[in-house]
Each structure stands twice: as C-alpha cells, then as structure tokens.
Coordinates of C-alpha atoms in Angstrom, one line a residue:
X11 CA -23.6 8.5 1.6
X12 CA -21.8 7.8 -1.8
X13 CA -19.7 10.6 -1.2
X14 CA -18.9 10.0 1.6
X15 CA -17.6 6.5 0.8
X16 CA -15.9 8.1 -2.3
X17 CA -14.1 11.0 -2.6
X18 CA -14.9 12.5 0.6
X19 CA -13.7 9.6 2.8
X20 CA -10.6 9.6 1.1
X21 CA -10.0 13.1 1.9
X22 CA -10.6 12.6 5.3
X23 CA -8.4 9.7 5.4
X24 CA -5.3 12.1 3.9
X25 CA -6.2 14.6 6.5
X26 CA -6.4 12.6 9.3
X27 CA -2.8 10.9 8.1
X28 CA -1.2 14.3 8.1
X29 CA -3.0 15.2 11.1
X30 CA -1.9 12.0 12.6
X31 CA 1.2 12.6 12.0
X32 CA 1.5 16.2 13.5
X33 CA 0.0 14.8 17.0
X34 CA 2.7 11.3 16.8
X35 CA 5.5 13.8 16.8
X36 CA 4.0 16.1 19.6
X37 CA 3.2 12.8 22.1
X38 CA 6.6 11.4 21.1
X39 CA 8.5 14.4 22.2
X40 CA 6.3 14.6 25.6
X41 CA 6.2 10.6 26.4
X42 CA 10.3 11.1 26.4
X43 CA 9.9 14.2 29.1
X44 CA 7.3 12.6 31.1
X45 CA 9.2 9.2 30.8
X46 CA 12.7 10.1 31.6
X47 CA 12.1 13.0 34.0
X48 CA 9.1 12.7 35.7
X49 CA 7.6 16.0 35.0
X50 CA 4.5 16.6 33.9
X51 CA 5.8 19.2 31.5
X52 CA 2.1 21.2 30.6
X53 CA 4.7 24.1 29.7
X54 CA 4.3 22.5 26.3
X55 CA 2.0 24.5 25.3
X56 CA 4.0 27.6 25.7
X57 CA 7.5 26.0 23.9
X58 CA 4.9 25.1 21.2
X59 CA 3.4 28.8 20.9
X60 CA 6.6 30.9 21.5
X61 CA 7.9 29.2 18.2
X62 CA 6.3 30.7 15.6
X63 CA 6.1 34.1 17.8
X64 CA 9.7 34.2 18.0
X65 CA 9.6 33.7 14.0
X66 CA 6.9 36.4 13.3
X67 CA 8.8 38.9 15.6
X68 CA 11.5 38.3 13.8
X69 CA 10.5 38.6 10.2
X70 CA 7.9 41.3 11.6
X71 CA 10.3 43.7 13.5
X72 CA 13.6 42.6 12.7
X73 CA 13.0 42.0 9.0
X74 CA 14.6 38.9 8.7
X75 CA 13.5 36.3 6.1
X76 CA 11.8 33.1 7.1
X77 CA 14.0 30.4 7.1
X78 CA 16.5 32.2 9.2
X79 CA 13.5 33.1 11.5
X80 CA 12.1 29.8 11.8
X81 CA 15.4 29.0 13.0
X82 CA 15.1 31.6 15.8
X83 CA 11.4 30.2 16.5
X84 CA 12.9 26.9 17.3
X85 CA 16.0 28.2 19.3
X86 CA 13.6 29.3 21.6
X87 CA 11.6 26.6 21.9
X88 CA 14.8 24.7 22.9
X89 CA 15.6 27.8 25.0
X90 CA 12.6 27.6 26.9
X91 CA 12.1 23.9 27.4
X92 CA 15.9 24.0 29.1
X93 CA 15.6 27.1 31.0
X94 CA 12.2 25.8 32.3
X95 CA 14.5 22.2 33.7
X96 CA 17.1 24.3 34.8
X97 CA 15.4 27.9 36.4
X98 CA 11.9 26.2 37.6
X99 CA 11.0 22.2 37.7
X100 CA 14.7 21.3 38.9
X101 CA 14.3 23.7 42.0
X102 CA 10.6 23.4 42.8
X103 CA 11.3 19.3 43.1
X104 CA 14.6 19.6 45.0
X105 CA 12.4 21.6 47.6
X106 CA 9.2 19.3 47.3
X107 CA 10.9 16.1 47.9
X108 CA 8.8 13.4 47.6
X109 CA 5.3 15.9 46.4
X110 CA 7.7 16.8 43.6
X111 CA 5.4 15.0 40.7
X112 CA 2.5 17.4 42.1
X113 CA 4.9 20.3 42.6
X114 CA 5.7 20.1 38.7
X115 CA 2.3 19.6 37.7
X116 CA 0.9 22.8 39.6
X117 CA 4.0 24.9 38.3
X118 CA 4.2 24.3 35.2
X119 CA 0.2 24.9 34.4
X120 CA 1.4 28.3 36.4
X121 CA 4.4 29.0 33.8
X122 CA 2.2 28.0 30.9
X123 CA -0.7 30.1 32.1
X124 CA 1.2 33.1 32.5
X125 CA 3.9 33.0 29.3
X126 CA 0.9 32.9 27.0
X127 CA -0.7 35.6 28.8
X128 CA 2.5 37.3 28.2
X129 CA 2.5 36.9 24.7
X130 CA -1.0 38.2 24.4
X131 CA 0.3 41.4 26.4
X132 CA 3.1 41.9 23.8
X133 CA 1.1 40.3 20.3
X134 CA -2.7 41.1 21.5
X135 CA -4.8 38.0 21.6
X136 CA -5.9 38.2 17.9
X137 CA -4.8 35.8 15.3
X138 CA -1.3 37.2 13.2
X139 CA -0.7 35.9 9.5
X140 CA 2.3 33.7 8.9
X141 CA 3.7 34.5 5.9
X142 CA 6.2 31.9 4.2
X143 CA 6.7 30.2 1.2
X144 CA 4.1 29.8 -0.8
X145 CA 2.3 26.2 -0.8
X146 CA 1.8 24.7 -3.8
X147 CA -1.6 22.5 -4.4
X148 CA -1.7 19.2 -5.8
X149 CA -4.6 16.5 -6.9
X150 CA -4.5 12.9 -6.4
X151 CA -7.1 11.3 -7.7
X152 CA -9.9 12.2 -5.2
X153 CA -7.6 13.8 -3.0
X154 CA -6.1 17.6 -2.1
X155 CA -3.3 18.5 -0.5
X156 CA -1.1 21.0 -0.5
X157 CA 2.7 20.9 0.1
X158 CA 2.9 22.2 3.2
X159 CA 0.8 19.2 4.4
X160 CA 3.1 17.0 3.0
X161 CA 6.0 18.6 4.3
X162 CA 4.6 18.5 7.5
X163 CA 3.3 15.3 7.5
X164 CA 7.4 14.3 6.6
X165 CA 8.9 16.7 9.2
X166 CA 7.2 15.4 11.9
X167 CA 7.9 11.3 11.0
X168 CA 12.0 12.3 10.5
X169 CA 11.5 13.8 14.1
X170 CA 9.8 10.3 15.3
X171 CA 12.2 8.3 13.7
X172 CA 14.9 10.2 13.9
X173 CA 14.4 10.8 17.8
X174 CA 14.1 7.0 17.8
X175 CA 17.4 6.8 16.4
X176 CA 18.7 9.1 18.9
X177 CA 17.7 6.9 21.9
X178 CA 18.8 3.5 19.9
X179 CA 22.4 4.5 18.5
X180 CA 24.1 7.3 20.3
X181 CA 26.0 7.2 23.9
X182 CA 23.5 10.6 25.0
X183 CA 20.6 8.5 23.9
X184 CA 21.7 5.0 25.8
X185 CA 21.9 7.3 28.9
X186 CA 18.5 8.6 28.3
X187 CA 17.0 5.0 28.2
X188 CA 19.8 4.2 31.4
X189 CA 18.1 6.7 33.4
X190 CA 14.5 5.9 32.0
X191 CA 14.9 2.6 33.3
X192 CA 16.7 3.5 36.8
X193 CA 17.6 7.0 37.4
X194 CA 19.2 5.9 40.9
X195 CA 21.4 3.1 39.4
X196 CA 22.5 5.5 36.3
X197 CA 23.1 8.2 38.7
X198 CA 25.9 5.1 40.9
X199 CA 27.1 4.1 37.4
X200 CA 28.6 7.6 36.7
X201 CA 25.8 9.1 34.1
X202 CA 24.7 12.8 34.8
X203 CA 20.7 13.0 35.6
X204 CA 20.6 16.5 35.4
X205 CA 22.6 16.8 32.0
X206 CA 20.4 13.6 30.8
X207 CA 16.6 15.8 31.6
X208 CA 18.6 18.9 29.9
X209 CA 18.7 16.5 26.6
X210 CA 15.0 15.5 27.1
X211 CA 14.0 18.7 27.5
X212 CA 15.9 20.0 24.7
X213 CA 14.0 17.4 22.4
X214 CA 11.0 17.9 23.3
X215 CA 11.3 21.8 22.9
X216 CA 12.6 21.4 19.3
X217 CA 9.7 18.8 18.2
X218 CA 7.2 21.5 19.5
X219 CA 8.5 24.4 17.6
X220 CA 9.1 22.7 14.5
X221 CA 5.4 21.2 14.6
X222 CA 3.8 24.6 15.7
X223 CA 5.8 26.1 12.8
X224 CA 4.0 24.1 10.3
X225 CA 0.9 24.7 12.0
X226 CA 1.2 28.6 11.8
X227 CA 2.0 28.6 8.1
X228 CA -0.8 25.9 7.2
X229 CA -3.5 28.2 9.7
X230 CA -2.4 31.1 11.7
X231 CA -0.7 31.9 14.8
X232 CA -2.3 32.6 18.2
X233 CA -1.9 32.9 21.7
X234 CA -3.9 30.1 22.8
X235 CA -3.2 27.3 19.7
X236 CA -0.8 24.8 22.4
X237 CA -4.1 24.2 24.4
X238 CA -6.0 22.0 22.4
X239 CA -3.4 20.7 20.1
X240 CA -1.1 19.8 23.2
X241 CA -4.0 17.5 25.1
X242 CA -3.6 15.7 22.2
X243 CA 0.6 15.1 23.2
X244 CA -0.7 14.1 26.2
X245 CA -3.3 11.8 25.0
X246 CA -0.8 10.0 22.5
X247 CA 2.0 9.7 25.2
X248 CA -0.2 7.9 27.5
X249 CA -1.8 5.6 24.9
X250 CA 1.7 4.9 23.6
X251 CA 3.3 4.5 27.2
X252 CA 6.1 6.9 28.6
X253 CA 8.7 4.2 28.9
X254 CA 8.1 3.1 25.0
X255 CA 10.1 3.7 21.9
X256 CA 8.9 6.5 20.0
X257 CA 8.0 4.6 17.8
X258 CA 5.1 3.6 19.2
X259 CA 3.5 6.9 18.8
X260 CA 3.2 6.8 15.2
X261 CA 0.1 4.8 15.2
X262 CA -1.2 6.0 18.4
X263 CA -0.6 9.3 16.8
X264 CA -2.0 8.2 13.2
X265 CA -5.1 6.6 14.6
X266 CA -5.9 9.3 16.7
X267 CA -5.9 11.8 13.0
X268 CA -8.0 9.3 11.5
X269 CA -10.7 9.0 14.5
X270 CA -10.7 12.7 14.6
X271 CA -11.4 13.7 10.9
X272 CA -13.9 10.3 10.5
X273 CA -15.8 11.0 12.8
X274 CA -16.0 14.6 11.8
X275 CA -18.4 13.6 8.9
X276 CA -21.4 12.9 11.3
X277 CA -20.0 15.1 14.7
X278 CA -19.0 18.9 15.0
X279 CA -15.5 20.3 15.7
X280 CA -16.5 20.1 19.1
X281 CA -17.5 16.4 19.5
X282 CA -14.9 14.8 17.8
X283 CA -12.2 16.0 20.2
X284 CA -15.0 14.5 22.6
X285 CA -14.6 11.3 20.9
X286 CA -11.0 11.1 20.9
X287 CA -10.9 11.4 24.9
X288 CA -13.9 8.8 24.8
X289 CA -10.9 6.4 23.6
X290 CA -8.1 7.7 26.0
X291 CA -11.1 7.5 29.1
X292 CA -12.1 3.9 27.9
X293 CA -8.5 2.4 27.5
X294 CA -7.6 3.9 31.3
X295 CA -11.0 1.5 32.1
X296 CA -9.7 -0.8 30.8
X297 CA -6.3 -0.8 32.3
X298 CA -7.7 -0.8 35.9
X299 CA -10.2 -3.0 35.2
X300 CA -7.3 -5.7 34.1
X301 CA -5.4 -4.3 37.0
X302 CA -8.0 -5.8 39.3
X303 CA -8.8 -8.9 37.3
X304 CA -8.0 -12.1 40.1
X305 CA -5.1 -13.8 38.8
X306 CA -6.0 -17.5 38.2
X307 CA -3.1 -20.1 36.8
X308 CA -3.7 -22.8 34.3
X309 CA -3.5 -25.3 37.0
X310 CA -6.3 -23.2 38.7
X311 CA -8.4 -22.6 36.0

C-alpha cells in the first residue's frame, strides 16, 4: 500500500498521462469524421495499422531510412482515409439514401475486416520489430520515462491543438464547422461538401498514422493493434461529443489514461478496459435518463 501511494502511483499517473494523450488525439481525429460526415468511420483501425506497415515495408524492402519511411506510413494513412470517402462511403450512401448511417457502418467494419486480413496475408499475423531511433531513458524523481513517451505524449497534443487551430483560424476549417453545423445550408451558401469530408478524412488519416507510428516503435507492430486501441477513439469522441472542439478531448482523453493504468494496480489487463466502458455505458445512462427527466419550470416547481 505505501508503494502504491508512492512511487508506484506516480508512475501510473505518467503512464496514464502519456497514454491519455495517445487516445485524446485518436478520438479527436474520429469526433471530426463522425461529426462533419456522418460516417461511422470503423476503417480507423486499418488507416491506423497500414501506417507503420507502409514504414516497415519500406525500410524493410526498399531500404529506406526511417524518417523518410515514416513519411510514407503516414501518406498512406491519408491515402487510405481519402480513397475510402471517395471509392467506398461516398457511393454506398448516395445509393442507400436515407439507410446511409447503417450503410457506412456495415461497410466500413467490411473494409476494416478485410484490409487487415490483407496485411496479415502479405506480413503474416506475427508481431514485426520497429526499428528507429534509439530511445533514451530518463528518471524523475520516482518516475521513468523514456523519450519516445515523451515525444509521443507531445506529438499527439500539437495534433489536438493544432487540429483545433485548423477548425478556428483557416477558411478550409470555417467550412468544416459550416457544414458541421448545417451541411444543407453550407452546401446553398456555395461551400463544397464533398471537398469539406475529403479534408476530414484527410485529418483523421494523418492523426492515426502518426499515433500508430509511436505506438510501433514504443511496442511492436501487428496486424490486429487498431482493434482495441481504436474503441478507445470511439469512446473519447462520444464522451467529448462529435460536434465539440477538439479540444474537448484532451481530458476526455487524459482521464480515460489515468482510469486505465489506476485501476490497473488492483484489475488485470483485461478488466481495466472493462472499466473504462463501465464509464462510457454509465454516462449514455445517464444521458437518457436526463433525456426523460419531466421538465418542470420554476414557476411549477
């Protein structure tokens, strides 16, 4: 128990912040997609794992060094995420009509499903070593962290802020919130829809490949690691809200980190993604339950 409240929690309290971070970025990227277009863009997961496959292929078989590879990891990522508007979720909506929302959704699981199964065809289904830079470890009082966690930890807040300063200060990103807000007006005041979901898209493809390229040098790469780490991008765009800055996921994002490594003192791996969908499953309660609350006025009350 005294380590625990020592040393220990403070360690879980880095991890969880760098964690936190990692799972802010990932929701903020989604919320804008699910917000702006209304798709529910489960693809994620394969944007986030064909990054750092397109990076070990190329320092693997090409020969390429890594920064210059990581560069082609997240060109595809932005590849994919656009091709998937343009050659899949545009056309399957046009031709649902109004079942388009459930259209997406059953597509893109189908796409995700059968791109990763495609990488395991070409990669095998075994782990790969990421090789990189080499971290460098550092002691802070009670603490450990390496630089790559810290690095990540910053990458993914520049891409929070950074796409928050997107939306607030360009023309691109004005249209963006235009057609987040009313997609029908936008479309009357002149702004393109279709070229407004490309620039989601595209955002949301680079956010995944740069956080899954930290995660393959801090661990390793495999086929299935968008599966879990993606619910969790769902989970913080929900709690955050769609139509939100992107701000907003930061501590959505942070808190979630921290739940999951605290609670890993006393649970297994296992149970504390259990208890971070205990939170997501009791604030939906909550939300219809205050849906369906009678409305009474002062006067009334």
């Amino acid at each position: 128990m005294h380590d625990l409240l020592g040393g220990e929690l403070w360690q879980l309290t880095a991890n969880g912040l760098v964690r936190g971070s990692f799972y802010a970025a990932l929701g903020a990227g989604l919320a804008l997609v699910i917000g702006v277009t209304t798709r529910f863009h489960f693809a994620y997961a394969l944007t986030y794992t064909a990054a750092p496959y397109a990076a070990f292929w190329a320092m693997d078989g090409l020969g390429a060094p890594f920064w210059p590879s990581a560069l082609i990891g997240l060109a595809t990522a932005v590849a994919i995420s656009m091709l998937l508007e343009l050659g899949v979720y545009e056309p399957v909506a046009r031709r649902a009509a109004d079942r388009a929302m459930l259209a997406v959704l059953v597509t893109s699981i189908g796409v995700s499903t059968a791109g990763i199964a495609l990488l395991q065809l070409k990669f095998g289904t075994s782990s790969l070593p990421f090789y990189g830079p080499q971290p460098q470890r550092y002691d802070l009082g009670p603490v450990r962290v390496s630089s790559f966690e810290i690095e990540q930890a910053a990458t993914c807040l520049l891409l929070v802020g950074g796409l928050a300063a997107f939306l607030a200060f360009t023309p691109i990103g004005r249209s963006v919130k235009a057609v987040r807000s009313n997609p029908g007006l936008a479309a009357v005041l002149g702004i393109s829809v279709r070229r407004v979901n490309l620039v989601c898209f595209a955002a949301a493809g680079l956010i995944s490949g740069a956080c899954a390229l930290w995660y393959g040098l801090l661990y390793t790469v495999q086929p299935t690691m968008g599966d879990s780490t993606v619910i969790y991008g769902f989970v913080v765009a929900f709690l955050a809200g769609t139509r939100s800055s992107p701000l907003r996921a930061l501590p959505v994002g942070l808190g979630l980190g921290l739940i999951e490594q605290w609670a890993s003192s006393w649970l297994s791996l296992q149970w504390t993604q259990t208890a971070v969908f205990i939170v997501l499953t009791g604030y939906l309660a909550f939300l219809a339950g205050k849906s369906r609350l009678p409305l009474v006025s002062p006067r009334r009350a």
